[in-house]
mmCIF file of N, CA, C and O in Angstrom:
data_model
loop_
_atom_site.group_PDB
_atom_site.id
_atom_site.type_symbol
_atom_site.label_atom_id
_atom_site.label_comp_id
_atom_site.label_asym_id
_atom_site.label_seq_id
_atom_site.Cartn_x
_atom_site.Cartn_y
_atom_site.Cartn_z
ATOM 1 N N UNK A 96 99.961 174.871 -66.206
ATOM 2 C CA UNK A 96 101.047 174.223 -66.799
ATOM 3 C C UNK A 96 100.560 173.170 -67.554
ATOM 4 O O UNK A 96 99.717 172.084 -67.038
ATOM 5 N N UNK A 97 101.016 172.890 -68.844
ATOM 6 C CA UNK A 97 101.007 171.740 -69.347
ATOM 7 C C UNK A 97 101.797 170.352 -69.701
ATOM 8 O O UNK A 97 102.917 171.053 -69.205
ATOM 9 N N UNK A 98 101.310 169.572 -69.482
ATOM 10 C CA UNK A 98 102.076 167.999 -69.685
ATOM 11 C C UNK A 98 102.034 167.541 -70.971
ATOM 12 O O UNK A 98 100.972 167.363 -71.685
ATOM 13 N N UNK A 99 103.083 166.904 -71.131
ATOM 14 C CA UNK A 99 103.093 166.095 -72.745
ATOM 15 C C UNK A 99 103.758 164.941 -72.339
ATOM 16 O O UNK A 99 104.547 164.521 -71.786
ATOM 17 N N UNK A 100 103.214 163.918 -73.495
ATOM 18 C CA UNK A 100 103.808 162.192 -73.372
ATOM 19 C C UNK A 100 104.751 162.209 -74.352
ATOM 20 O O UNK A 100 104.611 162.789 -75.487
ATOM 21 N N UNK A 101 105.981 162.143 -74.157
ATOM 22 C CA UNK A 101 107.063 161.574 -75.016
ATOM 23 C C UNK A 101 107.628 160.330 -75.011
ATOM 24 O O UNK A 101 107.306 159.572 -74.072
ATOM 25 N N UNK A 102 108.080 159.947 -76.129
ATOM 26 C CA UNK A 102 108.349 158.291 -76.219
ATOM 27 C C UNK A 102 109.849 158.698 -76.988
ATOM 28 O O UNK A 102 110.284 159.595 -77.382
ATOM 29 N N UNK A 103 110.492 157.196 -76.882
ATOM 30 C CA UNK A 103 111.804 157.312 -77.368
ATOM 31 C C UNK A 103 111.680 157.190 -78.808
ATOM 32 O O UNK A 103 110.861 156.380 -79.361
ATOM 33 N N UNK A 104 112.402 158.024 -79.612
ATOM 34 C CA UNK A 104 112.844 157.948 -80.849
ATOM 35 C C UNK A 104 113.156 156.647 -81.496
ATOM 36 O O UNK A 104 112.392 155.852 -82.477
ATOM 37 N N UNK A 105 113.914 155.967 -80.911
ATOM 38 C CA UNK A 105 114.650 154.665 -81.161
ATOM 39 C C UNK A 105 114.017 153.955 -79.795
ATOM 40 O O UNK A 105 114.875 154.364 -78.672
ATOM 41 N N UNK A 106 113.798 152.860 -79.929
ATOM 42 C CA UNK A 106 113.783 151.898 -78.684
ATOM 43 C C UNK A 106 114.889 151.727 -78.137
ATOM 44 O O UNK A 106 115.773 151.296 -78.592
ATOM 45 N N UNK A 107 115.249 151.898 -76.813
ATOM 46 C CA UNK A 107 116.506 151.892 -75.867
ATOM 47 C C UNK A 107 117.384 152.742 -75.911
ATOM 48 O O UNK A 107 118.296 152.515 -75.301
ATOM 49 N N UNK A 108 117.035 153.644 -76.709
ATOM 50 C CA UNK A 108 117.857 154.800 -76.745
ATOM 51 C C UNK A 108 117.276 156.279 -75.859
ATOM 52 O O UNK A 108 116.290 156.486 -76.680
ATOM 53 N N UNK A 109 117.646 156.801 -75.077
ATOM 54 C CA UNK A 109 117.415 157.922 -74.013
ATOM 55 C C UNK A 109 117.815 159.380 -74.692
ATOM 56 O O UNK A 109 117.428 160.358 -73.977
ATOM 57 N N UNK A 110 118.529 159.350 -75.834
ATOM 58 C CA UNK A 110 118.817 160.583 -76.086
ATOM 59 C C UNK A 110 118.002 161.474 -76.869
ATOM 60 O O UNK A 110 117.959 162.786 -76.943
ATOM 61 N N UNK A 111 117.182 160.839 -77.415
ATOM 62 C CA UNK A 111 116.360 161.424 -78.604
ATOM 63 C C UNK A 111 114.686 161.144 -78.005
ATOM 64 O O UNK A 111 114.493 160.130 -77.913
ATOM 65 N N UNK A 112 113.872 161.981 -77.443
ATOM 66 C CA UNK A 112 112.322 161.980 -77.117
ATOM 67 C C UNK A 112 111.511 162.731 -78.182
ATOM 68 O O UNK A 112 112.234 163.879 -78.284
ATOM 69 N N UNK A 113 110.422 162.163 -78.631
ATOM 70 C CA UNK A 113 109.477 162.969 -79.400
ATOM 71 C C UNK A 113 108.002 162.842 -78.783
ATOM 72 O O UNK A 113 107.888 161.769 -78.129
ATOM 73 N N UNK A 114 107.290 163.719 -79.432
ATOM 74 C CA UNK A 114 105.925 163.442 -79.164
ATOM 75 C C UNK A 114 105.015 162.606 -79.968
ATOM 76 O O UNK A 114 103.766 162.012 -79.411
ATOM 77 N N UNK A 115 105.870 162.122 -81.214
ATOM 78 C CA UNK A 115 104.943 161.409 -82.007
ATOM 79 C C UNK A 115 106.023 160.821 -83.177
ATOM 80 O O UNK A 115 107.036 161.865 -83.325
ATOM 81 N N UNK A 116 105.859 160.011 -83.578
ATOM 82 C CA UNK A 116 106.979 159.285 -84.498
ATOM 83 C C UNK A 116 106.235 159.484 -85.912
ATOM 84 O O UNK A 116 107.368 159.658 -86.808
ATOM 85 N N UNK A 117 105.164 159.988 -86.446
ATOM 86 C CA UNK A 117 104.654 160.183 -87.415
ATOM 87 C C UNK A 117 103.438 161.212 -87.426
ATOM 88 O O UNK A 117 102.994 161.565 -86.580
ATOM 89 N N UNK A 118 103.462 162.094 -88.420
ATOM 90 C CA UNK A 118 102.519 163.258 -88.629
ATOM 91 C C UNK A 118 101.491 162.931 -88.358
ATOM 92 O O UNK A 118 100.286 163.766 -87.792
ATOM 93 N N UNK A 119 100.672 161.585 -88.472
ATOM 94 C CA UNK A 119 99.564 161.435 -88.504
ATOM 95 C C UNK A 119 99.069 160.563 -86.707
ATOM 96 O O UNK A 119 97.899 160.649 -86.458
ATOM 97 N N UNK A 120 100.235 160.735 -86.201
ATOM 98 C CA UNK A 120 100.210 160.340 -84.694
ATOM 99 C C UNK A 120 99.645 161.156 -83.840
ATOM 100 O O UNK A 120 100.044 162.325 -83.853
ATOM 101 N N UNK A 121 98.641 161.132 -82.872
ATOM 102 C CA UNK A 121 98.154 162.263 -82.068
ATOM 103 C C UNK A 121 99.371 162.602 -80.952
ATOM 104 O O UNK A 121 100.526 161.691 -80.515
ATOM 105 N N UNK A 122 99.387 163.818 -80.587
ATOM 106 C CA UNK A 122 100.065 164.452 -79.535
ATOM 107 C C UNK A 122 99.156 164.288 -77.998
ATOM 108 O O UNK A 122 98.193 165.073 -78.328
ATOM 109 N N UNK A 123 99.832 163.726 -77.383
ATOM 110 C CA UNK A 123 99.189 163.706 -76.066
ATOM 111 C C UNK A 123 99.321 164.879 -74.960
ATOM 112 O O UNK A 123 100.598 164.533 -74.557
ATOM 113 N N UNK A 124 98.478 165.676 -75.014
ATOM 114 C CA UNK A 124 98.920 166.607 -73.651
ATOM 115 C C UNK A 124 97.984 166.803 -72.738
ATOM 116 O O UNK A 124 96.790 166.250 -73.094
ATOM 117 N N UNK A 125 98.009 167.184 -71.725
ATOM 118 C CA UNK A 125 97.366 167.002 -70.083
ATOM 119 C C UNK A 125 97.488 168.410 -69.469
ATOM 120 O O UNK A 125 98.315 168.953 -69.345
ATOM 121 N N UNK A 126 96.460 168.443 -68.310
ATOM 122 C CA UNK A 126 96.765 169.864 -67.715
ATOM 123 C C UNK A 126 97.248 169.120 -66.318
ATOM 124 O O UNK A 126 97.617 170.202 -65.470
ATOM 125 N N UNK A 127 97.148 168.140 -66.010
ATOM 126 C CA UNK A 127 97.866 167.502 -64.544
ATOM 127 C C UNK A 127 99.151 166.523 -64.854
ATOM 128 O O UNK A 127 99.055 165.684 -66.110
ATOM 129 N N UNK A 128 100.047 166.457 -64.232
ATOM 130 C CA UNK A 128 101.029 165.650 -64.291
ATOM 131 C C UNK A 128 100.536 163.901 -63.924
ATOM 132 O O UNK A 128 101.140 162.990 -65.061
ATOM 133 N N UNK A 129 99.714 163.804 -63.377
ATOM 134 C CA UNK A 129 99.108 162.431 -62.991
ATOM 135 C C UNK A 129 98.479 162.148 -64.224
ATOM 136 O O UNK A 129 98.641 160.889 -64.322
ATOM 137 N N UNK A 130 97.655 162.696 -65.007
ATOM 138 C CA UNK A 130 96.877 162.152 -66.012
ATOM 139 C C UNK A 130 97.975 161.874 -67.215
ATOM 140 O O UNK A 130 97.864 160.595 -67.860
ATOM 141 N N UNK A 131 99.236 162.650 -67.163
ATOM 142 C CA UNK A 131 99.935 162.480 -68.187
ATOM 143 C C UNK A 131 100.723 161.168 -68.102
ATOM 144 O O UNK A 131 101.155 160.472 -68.839
ATOM 145 N N UNK A 132 101.208 161.149 -66.841
ATOM 146 C CA UNK A 132 101.933 159.833 -66.313
ATOM 147 C C UNK A 132 101.118 158.662 -66.593
ATOM 148 O O UNK A 132 101.722 157.453 -66.985
ATOM 149 N N UNK A 133 99.545 158.780 -66.418
ATOM 150 C CA UNK A 133 99.029 157.514 -66.390
ATOM 151 C C UNK A 133 98.817 157.113 -67.931
ATOM 152 O O UNK A 133 98.620 156.106 -68.396
ATOM 153 N N UNK A 134 98.752 157.938 -69.011
ATOM 154 C CA UNK A 134 98.707 157.985 -70.162
ATOM 155 C C UNK A 134 99.959 157.234 -70.784
ATOM 156 O O UNK A 134 100.124 156.448 -71.559
ATOM 157 N N UNK A 135 101.040 157.745 -70.432
ATOM 158 C CA UNK A 135 102.233 157.215 -70.589
ATOM 159 C C UNK A 135 102.428 156.044 -70.111
ATOM 160 O O UNK A 135 102.933 154.995 -70.902
ATOM 161 N N UNK A 136 102.150 155.498 -68.990
ATOM 162 C CA UNK A 136 102.041 154.034 -68.844
ATOM 163 C C UNK A 136 101.370 153.288 -69.390
ATOM 164 O O UNK A 136 101.404 152.157 -70.011
ATOM 165 N N UNK A 137 100.313 153.579 -69.862
ATOM 166 C CA UNK A 137 99.133 152.772 -70.688
ATOM 167 C C UNK A 137 99.536 152.860 -72.019
ATOM 168 O O UNK A 137 99.821 151.499 -72.464
ATOM 169 N N UNK A 138 100.436 153.647 -72.671
ATOM 170 C CA UNK A 138 101.166 153.711 -73.916
ATOM 171 C C UNK A 138 102.207 152.532 -73.844
ATOM 172 O O UNK A 138 102.632 151.844 -74.880
ATOM 173 N N UNK A 139 102.979 152.610 -72.689
ATOM 174 C CA UNK A 139 104.189 151.888 -72.875
ATOM 175 C C UNK A 139 103.807 150.511 -72.416
ATOM 176 O O UNK A 139 104.457 149.569 -73.039
ATOM 177 N N UNK A 140 102.830 150.316 -71.854
ATOM 178 C CA UNK A 140 102.010 149.114 -71.695
ATOM 179 C C UNK A 140 101.627 148.312 -72.903
ATOM 180 O O UNK A 140 101.642 147.329 -72.966
ATOM 181 N N UNK A 141 101.259 149.108 -73.988
ATOM 182 C CA UNK A 141 100.842 148.401 -75.028
ATOM 183 C C UNK A 141 101.595 148.340 -76.051
ATOM 184 O O UNK A 141 101.525 147.786 -77.210
ATOM 185 N N UNK A 142 102.939 149.184 -75.888
ATOM 186 C CA UNK A 142 103.960 149.196 -77.004
ATOM 187 C C UNK A 142 104.792 147.709 -76.828
ATOM 188 O O UNK A 142 105.433 147.469 -75.826
ATOM 189 N N UNK A 143 104.669 147.177 -78.272
ATOM 190 C CA UNK A 143 105.497 145.901 -78.078
ATOM 191 C C UNK A 143 106.835 145.923 -78.615
ATOM 192 O O UNK A 143 107.796 144.895 -78.507
ATOM 193 N N UNK A 144 107.488 147.273 -78.734
ATOM 194 C CA UNK A 144 108.895 147.202 -79.394
ATOM 195 C C UNK A 144 109.738 147.847 -78.158
ATOM 196 O O UNK A 144 110.854 147.536 -78.485
ATOM 197 N N UNK A 145 109.258 147.941 -76.904
ATOM 198 C CA UNK A 145 110.389 148.029 -75.895
ATOM 199 C C UNK A 145 110.658 149.738 -75.653
ATOM 200 O O UNK A 145 111.330 150.044 -74.690
ATOM 201 N N UNK A 146 109.687 150.199 -76.523
ATOM 202 C CA UNK A 146 109.803 151.935 -76.712
ATOM 203 C C UNK A 146 109.510 152.395 -75.067
ATOM 204 O O UNK A 146 108.334 152.021 -74.606
ATOM 205 N N UNK A 147 110.488 153.487 -74.545
ATOM 206 C CA UNK A 147 109.910 153.811 -73.326
ATOM 207 C C UNK A 147 109.144 155.173 -73.411
ATOM 208 O O UNK A 147 109.375 155.920 -74.376
ATOM 209 N N UNK A 148 107.999 155.734 -72.662
ATOM 210 C CA UNK A 148 107.261 156.523 -72.639
ATOM 211 C C UNK A 148 107.542 157.408 -71.125
ATOM 212 O O UNK A 148 107.577 156.891 -70.253
ATOM 213 N N UNK A 149 107.239 158.913 -71.120
ATOM 214 C CA UNK A 149 107.542 159.698 -70.253
ATOM 215 C C UNK A 149 106.680 160.861 -70.078
ATOM 216 O O UNK A 149 106.612 161.410 -71.406
ATOM 217 N N UNK A 150 106.455 161.295 -69.168
ATOM 218 C CA UNK A 150 105.500 162.555 -69.174
ATOM 219 C C UNK A 150 106.465 163.905 -68.830
ATOM 220 O O UNK A 150 107.845 163.710 -68.169
ATOM 221 N N UNK A 151 106.338 164.972 -69.453
ATOM 222 C CA UNK A 151 107.181 166.414 -69.412
ATOM 223 C C UNK A 151 106.618 167.475 -69.279
ATOM 224 O O UNK A 151 105.309 167.146 -70.086
ATOM 225 N N UNK A 152 107.193 168.134 -68.897
ATOM 226 C CA UNK A 152 106.215 169.721 -69.181
ATOM 227 C C UNK A 152 106.715 170.262 -70.518
ATOM 228 O O UNK A 152 107.628 169.717 -71.216
ATOM 229 N N UNK A 153 105.240 170.310 -70.689
ATOM 230 C CA UNK A 153 105.263 171.071 -72.442
ATOM 231 C C UNK A 153 106.269 172.292 -72.399
ATOM 232 O O UNK A 153 106.036 173.306 -71.474
ATOM 233 N N UNK A 154 107.310 172.511 -73.098
ATOM 234 C CA UNK A 154 108.071 173.784 -73.544
ATOM 235 C C UNK A 154 107.438 174.861 -74.314
ATOM 236 O O UNK A 154 107.059 174.353 -75.384
ATOM 237 N N UNK A 155 107.103 175.831 -73.667
ATOM 238 C CA UNK A 155 106.816 177.151 -74.624
ATOM 239 C C UNK A 155 107.932 177.137 -75.867
ATOM 240 O O UNK A 155 108.879 177.237 -75.815
ATOM 241 N N UNK A 156 107.364 177.288 -76.865
ATOM 242 C CA UNK A 156 107.699 177.354 -78.297
ATOM 243 C C UNK A 156 108.277 176.186 -78.888
ATOM 244 O O UNK A 156 108.817 176.582 -80.421
ATOM 245 N N UNK A 157 108.389 175.058 -78.149
ATOM 246 C CA UNK A 157 109.125 173.656 -79.169
ATOM 247 C C UNK A 157 108.028 173.488 -79.941
ATOM 248 O O UNK A 157 106.694 173.634 -79.969
ATOM 249 N N UNK A 158 108.393 172.910 -80.967
ATOM 250 C CA UNK A 158 107.772 172.156 -82.096
ATOM 251 C C UNK A 158 107.634 170.622 -81.641
ATOM 252 O O UNK A 158 108.521 169.985 -81.879
ATOM 253 N N UNK A 159 106.397 170.217 -81.754
ATOM 254 C CA UNK A 159 106.035 168.760 -81.256
ATOM 255 C C UNK A 159 105.557 168.171 -82.721
ATOM 256 O O UNK A 159 104.905 167.863 -83.266
#
């Protein structure tokens, strides 16, 4: 199973979660939930906009 870091599209709104905001942004995928959660926490700590990050199971067939 693969895991992916998702971030809020708009800070403070939980309705839309995306893997990246711009085509140039990296998509963070991991083999373990723990590694994915650690990266999400790292990104959230560095984000000054208040945007939330979370680890999620990668969905087969989804476009990120």
